[in-house]
Amino acid sequence: MVRPVCDGEANVAEPVLSLAEKLARERRARLAAERLLEQKKRELFAANAQLSRHARALSDQIVQQRHEAESLKGQNVQVMHDLERATSEAEVAQRRLWEAIETIEDGFAVFDADARLVSANQAYLGLFGAARVRLGDSYYRALEALSGGIADLEGEEALDWRHEMTARLTRDVIEPKVIRLCDGRHIRFHDRRGEAGDLVSMALDITEAMEREAELEEARARAEAANRAKSAFLANMSHEIRTPMNGVVGMAELLCETALTEDQRLFAETIRSSGEALLVIINDVLDYSKLEAEKMRLYPEPFDLERCLHEVMLLLQPRAREKGLKLIVDFDIFLPTRFVADPGRMRQILTNLIGNAVKFTATGHVLARVVGLELAGGEYELHVTVEDTGIGIAPEQIEHIFGEFNQVEDQSNRKFEGTGLGLAITRQLVGLMGGAVWVDSEPGQGSCFGFKLVLAPAERTGTGAGPDRPVLLRKALVVDDIHINRVILQRQLETYGLSVTSCRNAAEAVAALASAGPFDVILTDHAMPETDGPATVAALRSAGATAPILLLSSEPDAVGDRPAGIAAVLPKPILRSQLLRVLQDLSYPRPEVPPQAPPAAPPDQAQARPMRVLAAEDNRTNQLVFRKMVAECDMELQFANNGREAVEQWQSFRPDLVFMDISMPEMDGREAARAIRAEEAARGLPRVPIVALTAHAMEGDRVSILQAGIDHYLTKPLKKAEIVARIAAFCPPGARPPGPAAAREAAPG
Ligand code: ADP
């Protein structure tokens, strides 16, 4: 029997262990060992596999890192390469920069923040010459070098100068400084602080520029002196020419009044008109030189623009008539007529534009039109246009014609005389008045010149011609061959409440009389192509017209004795106020008064003393002209040769009237007038009327003339009628009237 054996029993039982058991135990041990081995093998295998994976990863990593290292190395080489190239480029640039800086003739230097010279070109260093300023030297040392005999300190102490120069660098903005060197050169220093405190200094040699500037300054001074001399010369020359011209024109006028053959009259008239034309040219030259020297002044005063325009038209009427041109005025009926402006200059502008229009128009008409509108401030913006049907101006010429001495030069207008200054003066005058001029033109068709101005009305009276006596006429008939004339007249009449029938000729008028008559007033033009004015009047009268007829004529004097059946002859273009007055007169007819004998002369007239007239005039010829002009006057005349004599003679002669030339040697007319006024005031004497005789050149001095106590003035060349009228106007009650000629032409002072 086999008993189970426990472990405690084994050792005890070892001797009894069977071989089989020993074998089995060994086999088991071997199996266990084999299993363990197997196990370990597997573990080893797994470890190996892991190891080899690691190894492979490591090797991949190494390969990659090697790649990376290689690429980095490549990059590094590139960077190194770039760096080298950049360095070399920078070196080249720096070298070029310095070469460039060396080549410039101006000095260039850089001081560091401690004011040490770190770089400078030879031009800069050369400034210091033998004083040898070098790189590393201080700014102060450079100043010492300059102040030690190189720079001209212009009397300043060297220390002060250096102090001032260093103080200059402490300012926020360093102003350029010009230093004159003892060798005559001028150097301008431009200094600028850099961000790091560096000071960049440029030294520019401006010697040539300074010399040029000095030359220019000298040339400018010379030119100004020459211009002043020219203006003075022109003003003087104008006076000098004017004085003998006064003699020529005055004598010619007197000559025309004597008994002459037809030829002689033609010669004398030519002398007079040529003289007057010459004076116009002198005035142009004088005005132009004044405008150019900005010496022209305006003297605004209230005046009647419409009247001014009509006066210009009337003045140009004879020339227009010679050519058969119609002069037409269209003054906006809703505008006032009185404005504040310089009337003399306004007349000059209008004369220039209308004069040109007449000059450059062979057939047709010249129409001056004034329209305008009231601005918020009560002033008026006026547009004045002068339209003609003349030769016109080519487009390429248009922009030049307002320039001085510019005439449209071709065969077509070489036949026109003129200075070429008129439009230049016009443009400048209008500009001076704050306005602008313009022109539209069509060659062969005509031109339209215009200007725009803002003017204050002189007084607020509506249309200026307010009907104080209302017009009672209701129906008017207008006969005129020119359409624009009919339109203007119709508009004017309509503002006075009339209804108007317009006709082109006598036949139409007669027909209108039958169909639309009767009329309260008939207005007919004088010069019409088919049936003229008087014939039209006759036709109308025989067709039964009973209304008063007004004849409008551009040549009222030539109409002769008033043709039968005509109530009044009115000058063309007609002034609104004049038309109104005639319509008013026709509305309130005066009873016919039998013609009266002229009042008998006062019985003591023959005994009354003659009027005493003193004329101060230094020029002998003008004295003679004056004497001849007043020869018909019954009066005592004395001449004074200058202002001083005038004052003396005023005291001894006690004149009733003094004519006073303004430009006279020793004492001029103004001074003499002042002296007379002062004496009168001091001695309580009555005020003697003084009439100045001025040249055109003096027109601008009107204020100073009037301020000197002068009452009136006449412009040379003197006109007999004007002088005689003045004398008659100032004849005092106790004196004999100076003469029939004067009395006839007397005008109120
Ligand atoms: P002037 O008349 O003395 O020659 P202006 O300055 O008045 O000088 O005019 C300059 C030029 O402009 C004239 O010469 C003329 O050629 C041209 N011109 C002026 N006005 C007219 C006009 N109404 N029609 C045609 N041409 C004109």
mmCIF file of C-alpha atoms in Angstrom, residues 325-653:
data_model
loop_
_atom_site.group_PDB
_atom_site.id
_atom_site.type_symbol
_atom_site.label_atom_id
_atom_site.label_comp_id
_atom_site.label_asym_id
_atom_site.label_seq_id
_atom_site.Cartn_x
_atom_site.Cartn_y
_atom_site.Cartn_z
ATOM 1 C CA LEU A 325 -24.905 154.668 -88.410
ATOM 2 C CA LYS A 326 -27.763 154.659 -85.962
ATOM 3 C CA LEU A 327 -26.830 155.248 -82.326
ATOM 4 C CA ILE A 328 -29.296 153.671 -79.966
ATOM 5 C CA VAL A 329 -29.558 153.752 -76.175
ATOM 6 C CA ASP A 330 -31.569 151.210 -74.242
ATOM 7 C CA PHE A 331 -31.499 152.109 -70.568
ATOM 8 C CA ASP A 332 -33.492 149.663 -68.444
ATOM 9 C CA ILE A 333 -36.607 151.561 -67.506
ATOM 10 C CA PHE A 334 -36.794 149.914 -64.108
ATOM 11 C CA LEU A 335 -33.347 151.122 -63.101
ATOM 12 C CA PRO A 336 -32.607 154.363 -61.344
ATOM 13 C CA THR A 337 -30.416 156.629 -63.450
ATOM 14 C CA ARG A 338 -28.349 158.248 -60.712
ATOM 15 C CA PHE A 339 -25.489 156.277 -59.201
ATOM 16 C CA VAL A 340 -22.313 156.916 -57.278
ATOM 17 C CA ALA A 341 -19.138 156.455 -59.342
ATOM 18 C CA ASP A 342 -16.406 158.547 -60.895
ATOM 19 C CA PRO A 343 -18.342 160.276 -63.684
ATOM 20 C CA GLY A 344 -15.239 161.330 -65.611
ATOM 21 C CA ARG A 345 -13.886 157.807 -65.717
ATOM 22 C CA MET A 346 -17.308 156.339 -66.496
ATOM 23 C CA ARG A 347 -17.608 158.711 -69.424
ATOM 24 C CA GLN A 348 -14.127 157.649 -70.537
ATOM 25 C CA ILE A 349 -15.072 153.952 -70.441
ATOM 26 C CA LEU A 350 -18.266 154.576 -72.400
ATOM 27 C CA THR A 351 -16.481 156.834 -74.879
ATOM 28 C CA ASN A 352 -13.845 154.170 -75.493
ATOM 29 C CA LEU A 353 -16.332 151.370 -76.080
ATOM 30 C CA ILE A 354 -18.902 153.333 -78.050
ATOM 31 C CA GLY A 355 -16.147 155.206 -79.919
ATOM 32 C CA ASN A 356 -14.601 151.896 -80.981
ATOM 33 C CA ALA A 357 -17.996 150.548 -82.007
ATOM 34 C CA VAL A 358 -18.552 153.597 -84.225
ATOM 35 C CA LYS A 359 -14.981 153.390 -85.541
ATOM 36 C CA PHE A 360 -15.158 149.744 -86.519
ATOM 37 C CA THR A 361 -18.683 149.773 -87.954
ATOM 38 C CA ALA A 362 -19.383 150.849 -91.510
ATOM 39 C CA THR A 363 -23.119 150.256 -91.698
ATOM 40 C CA GLY A 364 -25.863 149.380 -89.301
ATOM 41 C CA HIS A 365 -26.132 150.496 -85.722
ATOM 42 C CA VAL A 366 -24.414 150.847 -82.379
ATOM 43 C CA LEU A 367 -26.581 149.985 -79.421
ATOM 44 C CA ALA A 368 -25.632 150.804 -75.835
ATOM 45 C CA ARG A 369 -27.721 148.935 -73.346
ATOM 46 C CA VAL A 370 -27.823 149.252 -69.568
ATOM 47 C CA VAL A 371 -29.644 146.607 -67.593
ATOM 48 C CA GLY A 372 -29.317 145.704 -63.973
ATOM 49 C CA LEU A 373 -30.820 144.316 -60.856
ATOM 50 C CA GLU A 374 -31.016 145.481 -57.314
ATOM 51 C CA LEU A 375 -28.905 143.527 -54.851
ATOM 52 C CA ALA A 376 -29.874 142.728 -51.279
ATOM 53 C CA GLY A 377 -27.786 145.598 -49.908
ATOM 54 C CA GLY A 378 -29.573 148.197 -52.046
ATOM 55 C CA GLU A 379 -26.755 148.446 -54.573
ATOM 56 C CA TYR A 380 -27.266 147.647 -58.241
ATOM 57 C CA GLU A 381 -25.431 145.190 -60.397
ATOM 58 C CA LEU A 382 -25.294 146.906 -63.762
ATOM 59 C CA HIS A 383 -24.481 145.304 -67.079
ATOM 60 C CA VAL A 384 -23.535 147.790 -69.737
ATOM 61 C CA THR A 385 -23.136 146.437 -73.245
ATOM 62 C CA VAL A 386 -22.170 148.140 -76.476
ATOM 63 C CA GLU A 387 -23.220 146.184 -79.514
ATOM 64 C CA ASP A 388 -22.254 147.013 -83.070
ATOM 65 C CA THR A 389 -22.777 145.605 -86.541
ATOM 66 C CA GLY A 390 -19.171 146.219 -87.555
ATOM 67 C CA ILE A 391 -16.166 144.277 -88.790
ATOM 68 C CA GLY A 392 -15.980 142.040 -85.700
ATOM 69 C CA ILE A 393 -12.885 140.416 -84.268
ATOM 70 C CA ALA A 394 -11.398 137.029 -85.142
ATOM 71 C CA PRO A 395 -11.533 134.496 -82.267
ATOM 72 C CA GLU A 396 -7.737 134.206 -82.068
ATOM 73 C CA GLN A 397 -7.447 137.963 -81.602
ATOM 74 C CA ILE A 398 -10.126 138.320 -78.996
ATOM 75 C CA GLU A 399 -8.024 137.481 -75.975
ATOM 76 C CA HIS A 400 -5.374 139.998 -76.949
ATOM 77 C CA ILE A 401 -7.387 143.091 -77.601
ATOM 78 C CA PHE A 402 -7.602 144.144 -73.960
ATOM 79 C CA GLY A 403 -3.805 144.161 -73.791
ATOM 80 C CA GLU A 404 -1.974 147.420 -74.298
ATOM 81 C CA PHE A 405 -0.880 148.467 -77.789
ATOM 82 C CA ASN A 406 -2.872 145.545 -79.180
ATOM 83 C CA GLN A 407 -4.649 146.213 -82.364
ATOM 84 C CA VAL A 408 -5.979 143.556 -84.629
ATOM 85 C CA GLU A 409 -3.356 144.108 -87.250
ATOM 86 C CA ASP A 410 -4.287 143.192 -90.721
ATOM 87 C CA GLN A 411 -5.199 145.051 -93.850
ATOM 88 C CA SER A 412 -8.794 145.264 -92.797
ATOM 89 C CA ASN A 413 -8.171 147.633 -89.944
ATOM 90 C CA ARG A 414 -4.861 149.321 -90.699
ATOM 91 C CA LYS A 415 -6.996 152.110 -92.008
ATOM 92 C CA PHE A 416 -8.310 152.721 -88.499
ATOM 93 C CA GLU A 417 -6.248 155.044 -86.425
ATOM 94 C CA GLY A 418 -5.774 154.686 -82.679
ATOM 95 C CA THR A 419 -3.174 154.188 -80.013
ATOM 96 C CA GLY A 420 -4.242 150.678 -79.109
ATOM 97 C CA LEU A 421 -4.542 151.825 -75.505
ATOM 98 C CA GLY A 422 -8.279 152.437 -75.289
ATOM 99 C CA LEU A 423 -9.367 148.939 -74.314
ATOM 100 C CA ALA A 424 -6.394 148.426 -71.987
ATOM 101 C CA ILE A 425 -7.376 151.616 -70.169
ATOM 102 C CA THR A 426 -11.028 150.584 -70.184
ATOM 103 C CA ARG A 427 -10.255 147.193 -68.700
ATOM 104 C CA GLN A 428 -8.090 148.688 -65.985
ATOM 105 C CA LEU A 429 -10.593 151.415 -65.145
ATOM 106 C CA VAL A 430 -13.456 148.939 -64.893
ATOM 107 C CA GLY A 431 -11.195 146.728 -62.763
ATOM 108 C CA LEU A 432 -10.410 149.682 -60.527
ATOM 109 C CA MET A 433 -14.147 150.176 -60.073
ATOM 110 C CA GLY A 434 -14.425 146.523 -59.025
ATOM 111 C CA GLY A 435 -15.988 145.300 -62.266
ATOM 112 C CA ALA A 436 -15.033 143.186 -65.238
ATOM 113 C CA VAL A 437 -15.104 143.619 -69.002
ATOM 114 C CA TRP A 438 -15.790 141.067 -71.697
ATOM 115 C CA VAL A 439 -16.346 140.824 -75.412
ATOM 116 C CA ASP A 440 -18.239 138.586 -77.824
ATOM 117 C CA SER A 441 -17.600 138.970 -81.491
ATOM 118 C CA GLU A 442 -18.284 137.399 -84.814
ATOM 119 C CA PRO A 443 -16.024 138.490 -87.680
ATOM 120 C CA GLY A 444 -18.074 140.257 -90.312
ATOM 121 C CA GLN A 445 -21.160 140.333 -88.073
ATOM 122 C CA GLY A 446 -20.213 142.672 -85.254
ATOM 123 C CA SER A 447 -18.998 142.842 -81.691
ATOM 124 C CA CYS A 448 -20.531 143.207 -78.294
ATOM 125 C CA PHE A 449 -18.353 144.681 -75.565
ATOM 126 C CA GLY A 450 -19.706 144.669 -72.056
ATOM 127 C CA PHE A 451 -18.810 145.388 -68.509
ATOM 128 C CA LYS A 452 -20.341 144.626 -65.158
ATOM 129 C CA LEU A 453 -20.243 146.920 -62.144
ATOM 130 C CA VAL A 454 -21.860 147.077 -58.756
ATOM 131 C CA LEU A 455 -22.832 150.672 -58.002
ATOM 132 C CA ALA A 456 -24.722 152.324 -55.193
ATOM 133 C CA PRO A 457 -27.700 154.388 -56.290
ATOM 134 C CA ALA A 458 -27.209 158.094 -55.631
ATOM 135 C CA GLU A 459 -30.576 158.563 -54.064
ATOM 136 C CA ARG A 460 -33.567 156.301 -53.603
ATOM 137 C CA THR A 461 -36.051 157.844 -56.004
ATOM 138 C CA GLY A 462 -37.365 154.833 -57.875
ATOM 139 C CA THR A 463 -36.744 155.368 -61.561
ATOM 140 C CA GLY A 464 -35.255 158.771 -60.924
ATOM 141 C CA ALA A 465 -37.830 160.456 -63.121
ATOM 142 C CA GLY A 466 -40.862 160.063 -60.954
ATOM 143 C CA PRO A 467 -43.863 161.691 -62.597
ATOM 144 C CA ASP A 468 -44.464 164.667 -60.349
ATOM 145 C CA ARG A 469 -47.000 165.778 -62.967
ATOM 146 C CA PRO A 470 -48.679 162.617 -64.245
ATOM 147 C CA VAL A 471 -48.733 162.178 -68.002
ATOM 148 C CA LEU A 472 -52.319 162.500 -69.147
ATOM 149 C CA LEU A 473 -51.791 161.260 -72.710
ATOM 150 C CA ARG A 474 -53.141 157.790 -73.375
ATOM 151 C CA LYS A 475 -52.373 156.724 -76.938
ATOM 152 C CA ALA A 476 -49.140 157.128 -78.851
ATOM 153 C CA LEU A 477 -48.127 156.363 -82.415
ATOM 154 C CA VAL A 478 -44.428 155.634 -83.022
ATOM 155 C CA VAL A 479 -42.929 155.720 -86.520
ATOM 156 C CA ASP A 480 -39.339 154.499 -86.933
ATOM 157 C CA ASP A 481 -37.739 152.221 -89.505
ATOM 158 C CA ILE A 482 -35.379 150.660 -86.902
ATOM 159 C CA HIS A 483 -36.982 147.884 -84.919
ATOM 160 C CA ILE A 484 -34.895 148.330 -81.761
ATOM 161 C CA ASN A 485 -35.727 152.053 -81.667
ATOM 162 C CA ARG A 486 -39.413 151.276 -81.823
ATOM 163 C CA VAL A 487 -39.091 148.708 -79.037
ATOM 164 C CA ILE A 488 -37.183 151.069 -76.738
ATOM 165 C CA LEU A 489 -39.492 154.007 -77.352
ATOM 166 C CA GLN A 490 -42.529 151.807 -76.884
ATOM 167 C CA ARG A 491 -41.206 150.536 -73.552
ATOM 168 C CA GLN A 492 -40.448 154.055 -72.381
ATOM 169 C CA LEU A 493 -43.863 155.354 -73.350
ATOM 170 C CA GLU A 494 -45.598 152.390 -71.773
ATOM 171 C CA THR A 495 -43.970 153.144 -68.403
ATOM 172 C CA TYR A 496 -45.674 156.528 -68.534
ATOM 173 C CA GLY A 497 -49.007 154.797 -69.031
ATOM 174 C CA LEU A 498 -49.400 155.185 -72.792
ATOM 175 C CA SER A 499 -50.565 152.449 -75.105
ATOM 176 C CA VAL A 500 -48.371 152.425 -78.185
ATOM 177 C CA THR A 501 -48.891 151.558 -81.824
ATOM 178 C CA SER A 502 -45.597 151.106 -83.672
ATOM 179 C CA CYS A 503 -45.100 151.510 -87.407
ATOM 180 C CA ARG A 504 -42.126 151.190 -89.734
ATOM 181 C CA ASN A 505 -42.982 153.925 -92.214
ATOM 182 C CA ALA A 506 -45.409 156.625 -93.244
ATOM 183 C CA ALA A 507 -47.727 154.242 -95.112
ATOM 184 C CA GLU A 508 -48.128 152.011 -92.057
ATOM 185 C CA ALA A 509 -48.615 155.069 -89.875
ATOM 186 C CA VAL A 510 -51.401 156.431 -92.068
ATOM 187 C CA ALA A 511 -53.038 153.010 -92.018
ATOM 188 C CA ALA A 512 -52.697 152.836 -88.223
ATOM 189 C CA LEU A 513 -54.249 156.277 -87.928
ATOM 190 C CA ALA A 514 -57.283 155.001 -89.773
ATOM 191 C CA SER A 515 -57.546 151.720 -87.881
ATOM 192 C CA ALA A 516 -56.363 152.598 -84.350
ATOM 193 C CA GLY A 517 -56.476 156.437 -84.218
ATOM 194 C CA PRO A 518 -56.924 159.037 -83.046
ATOM 195 C CA PHE A 519 -53.727 159.327 -80.997
ATOM 196 C CA ASP A 520 -52.779 161.764 -78.231
ATOM 197 C CA VAL A 521 -49.191 162.066 -79.433
ATOM 198 C CA ILE A 522 -47.185 160.946 -82.450
ATOM 199 C CA LEU A 523 -43.427 160.366 -82.387
ATOM 200 C CA THR A 524 -41.632 160.000 -85.669
ATOM 201 C CA ASP A 525 -38.029 159.455 -86.627
ATOM 202 C CA HIS A 526 -36.415 162.049 -88.857
ATOM 203 C CA ALA A 527 -34.070 160.133 -91.167
ATOM 204 C CA MET A 528 -36.019 157.240 -92.672
ATOM 205 C CA PRO A 529 -35.317 155.561 -95.988
ATOM 206 C CA GLU A 530 -38.594 155.879 -97.875
ATOM 207 C CA THR A 531 -40.449 158.828 -96.438
ATOM 208 C CA ASP A 532 -38.473 161.028 -94.078
ATOM 209 C CA GLY A 533 -39.814 162.624 -90.903
ATOM 210 C CA PRO A 534 -41.257 165.869 -92.272
ATOM 211 C CA ALA A 535 -42.848 163.989 -95.189
ATOM 212 C CA THR A 536 -44.347 161.506 -92.743
ATOM 213 C CA VAL A 537 -45.705 164.406 -90.692
ATOM 214 C CA ALA A 538 -47.228 165.888 -93.836
ATOM 215 C CA ALA A 539 -48.748 162.522 -94.764
ATOM 216 C CA LEU A 540 -50.225 162.081 -91.303
ATOM 217 C CA ARG A 541 -51.550 165.607 -91.175
ATOM 218 C CA SER A 542 -53.241 165.215 -94.532
ATOM 219 C CA ALA A 543 -54.689 161.901 -93.319
ATOM 220 C CA GLY A 544 -56.349 163.876 -90.549
ATOM 221 C CA ALA A 545 -53.926 163.511 -87.615
ATOM 222 C CA THR A 546 -54.408 166.329 -85.136
ATOM 223 C CA ALA A 547 -52.214 165.115 -82.296
ATOM 224 C CA PRO A 548 -48.986 166.922 -81.465
ATOM 225 C CA ILE A 549 -46.099 165.368 -83.364
ATOM 226 C CA LEU A 550 -42.572 164.976 -81.947
ATOM 227 C CA LEU A 551 -39.738 164.640 -84.438
ATOM 228 C CA LEU A 552 -36.781 162.573 -83.190
ATOM 229 C CA SER A 553 -33.545 163.469 -84.894
ATOM 230 C CA SER A 554 -29.922 162.589 -84.425
ATOM 231 C CA GLU A 555 -29.148 165.988 -85.896
ATOM 232 C CA PRO A 556 -31.677 168.366 -84.358
ATOM 233 C CA ASP A 557 -29.755 171.449 -85.468
ATOM 234 C CA ALA A 558 -29.933 170.348 -89.081
ATOM 235 C CA VAL A 559 -33.718 170.070 -88.976
ATOM 236 C CA GLY A 560 -33.692 173.822 -89.370
ATOM 237 C CA ASP A 561 -36.670 175.916 -88.455
ATOM 238 C CA ARG A 562 -39.202 173.667 -86.936
ATOM 239 C CA PRO A 563 -41.082 172.162 -89.871
ATOM 240 C CA ALA A 564 -44.760 172.858 -89.950
ATOM 241 C CA GLY A 565 -46.966 170.720 -87.795
ATOM 242 C CA ILE A 566 -44.234 169.606 -85.406
ATOM 243 C CA ALA A 567 -44.575 170.254 -81.679
ATOM 244 C CA ALA A 568 -40.917 169.668 -80.798
ATOM 245 C CA VAL A 569 -37.704 168.321 -82.232
ATOM 246 C CA LEU A 570 -36.013 165.946 -79.803
ATOM 247 C CA PRO A 571 -32.393 164.853 -80.067
ATOM 248 C CA LYS A 572 -31.718 161.160 -80.534
ATOM 249 C CA PRO A 573 -31.051 159.105 -78.503
ATOM 250 C CA ILE A 574 -33.568 160.672 -76.231
ATOM 251 C CA LEU A 575 -33.122 160.921 -72.506
ATOM 252 C CA ARG A 576 -35.942 159.415 -70.498
ATOM 253 C CA SER A 577 -36.278 162.507 -68.324
ATOM 254 C CA GLN A 578 -36.404 164.702 -71.411
ATOM 255 C CA LEU A 579 -39.113 162.558 -72.984
ATOM 256 C CA LEU A 580 -41.068 162.663 -69.739
ATOM 257 C CA ARG A 581 -40.830 166.447 -69.599
ATOM 258 C CA VAL A 582 -42.154 166.792 -73.140
ATOM 259 C CA LEU A 583 -45.016 164.393 -72.430
ATOM 260 C CA GLN A 584 -45.820 166.355 -69.271
ATOM 261 C CA ASP A 585 -45.735 169.635 -71.197
ATOM 262 C CA LEU A 586 -48.094 168.160 -73.772
ATOM 263 C CA SER A 587 -50.382 166.963 -70.960
ATOM 264 C CA TYR A 588 -50.649 170.479 -69.498
ATOM 265 C CA PRO A 589 -50.530 172.898 -72.436
ATOM 266 C CA ARG A 590 -49.692 176.468 -71.439
ATOM 267 C CA PRO A 591 -51.913 179.229 -72.694
ATOM 268 C CA GLU A 592 -50.392 181.008 -75.664
ATOM 269 C CA VAL A 593 -48.635 184.156 -74.498
ATOM 270 C CA PRO A 594 -47.987 186.878 -77.001
ATOM 271 C CA PRO A 595 -44.267 187.395 -77.472
ATOM 272 C CA GLN A 596 -42.991 190.068 -75.143
ATOM 273 C CA ALA A 597 -40.503 192.744 -75.900
ATOM 274 C CA PRO A 598 -37.199 192.104 -74.152
ATOM 275 C CA PRO A 599 -37.069 193.928 -70.827
ATOM 276 C CA ALA A 600 -35.581 197.377 -71.148
ATOM 277 C CA ALA A 601 -32.100 197.793 -69.791
ATOM 278 C CA PRO A 602 -31.976 199.458 -66.403
ATOM 279 C CA PRO A 603 -31.489 203.155 -66.949
ATOM 280 C CA ASP A 604 -28.244 203.363 -65.024
ATOM 281 C CA GLN A 605 -26.627 200.437 -66.845
ATOM 282 C CA ALA A 606 -24.417 202.597 -68.978
ATOM 283 C CA GLN A 607 -23.081 204.190 -65.839
ATOM 284 C CA ALA A 608 -22.483 200.856 -63.981
ATOM 285 C CA ARG A 609 -18.834 199.909 -63.737
ATOM 286 C CA PRO A 610 -17.465 197.139 -65.981
ATOM 287 C CA MET A 611 -16.896 193.725 -64.479
ATOM 288 C CA ARG A 612 -13.301 193.105 -63.314
ATOM 289 C CA VAL A 613 -11.721 189.761 -64.233
ATOM 290 C CA LEU A 614 -8.288 188.607 -63.175
ATOM 291 C CA ALA A 615 -6.648 185.743 -65.078
ATOM 292 C CA ALA A 616 -3.535 184.070 -63.635
ATOM 293 C CA GLU A 617 -1.672 182.287 -66.413
ATOM 294 C CA ASP A 618 2.064 181.986 -66.837
ATOM 295 C CA ASN A 619 2.094 181.123 -70.517
ATOM 296 C CA ARG A 620 2.100 184.149 -72.839
ATOM 297 C CA THR A 621 0.404 182.328 -75.709
ATOM 298 C CA ASN A 622 -2.359 181.160 -73.441
ATOM 299 C CA GLN A 623 -2.751 184.683 -72.123
ATOM 300 C CA LEU A 624 -3.206 185.800 -75.709
ATOM 301 C CA VAL A 625 -5.709 183.028 -76.420
ATOM 302 C CA PHE A 626 -7.626 183.949 -73.305
ATOM 303 C CA ARG A 627 -7.573 187.650 -74.193
ATOM 304 C CA LYS A 628 -8.888 186.915 -77.680
ATOM 305 C CA MET A 629 -11.566 184.583 -76.412
ATOM 306 C CA VAL A 630 -13.020 187.220 -74.132
ATOM 307 C CA ALA A 631 -12.406 190.087 -76.576
ATOM 308 C CA GLU A 632 -16.132 190.543 -77.136
ATOM 309 C CA CYS A 633 -16.805 190.862 -73.440
ATOM 310 C CA ASP A 634 -17.244 194.320 -72.040
ATOM 311 C CA MET A 635 -15.063 194.054 -68.931
ATOM 312 C CA GLU A 636 -11.710 194.936 -67.409
ATOM 313 C CA LEU A 637 -9.170 192.146 -67.710
ATOM 314 C CA GLN A 638 -5.824 191.860 -65.964
ATOM 315 C CA PHE A 639 -3.268 189.059 -66.197
ATOM 316 C CA ALA A 640 -1.055 187.748 -63.434
ATOM 317 C CA ASN A 641 2.006 185.740 -64.480
ATOM 318 C CA ASN A 642 2.076 183.462 -61.445
ATOM 319 C CA GLY A 643 0.308 182.744 -58.173
ATOM 320 C CA ARG A 644 2.165 185.361 -56.190
ATOM 321 C CA GLU A 645 1.233 188.074 -58.653
ATOM 322 C CA ALA A 646 -2.347 186.796 -58.620
ATOM 323 C CA VAL A 647 -2.601 187.310 -54.842
ATOM 324 C CA GLU A 648 -1.067 190.784 -55.137
ATOM 325 C CA GLN A 649 -3.375 191.795 -57.978
ATOM 326 C CA TRP A 650 -6.397 190.373 -56.186
ATOM 327 C CA GLN A 651 -5.642 192.859 -53.406
ATOM 328 C CA SER A 652 -5.044 195.855 -55.650
ATOM 329 C CA PHE A 653 -7.480 195.134 -58.517
#
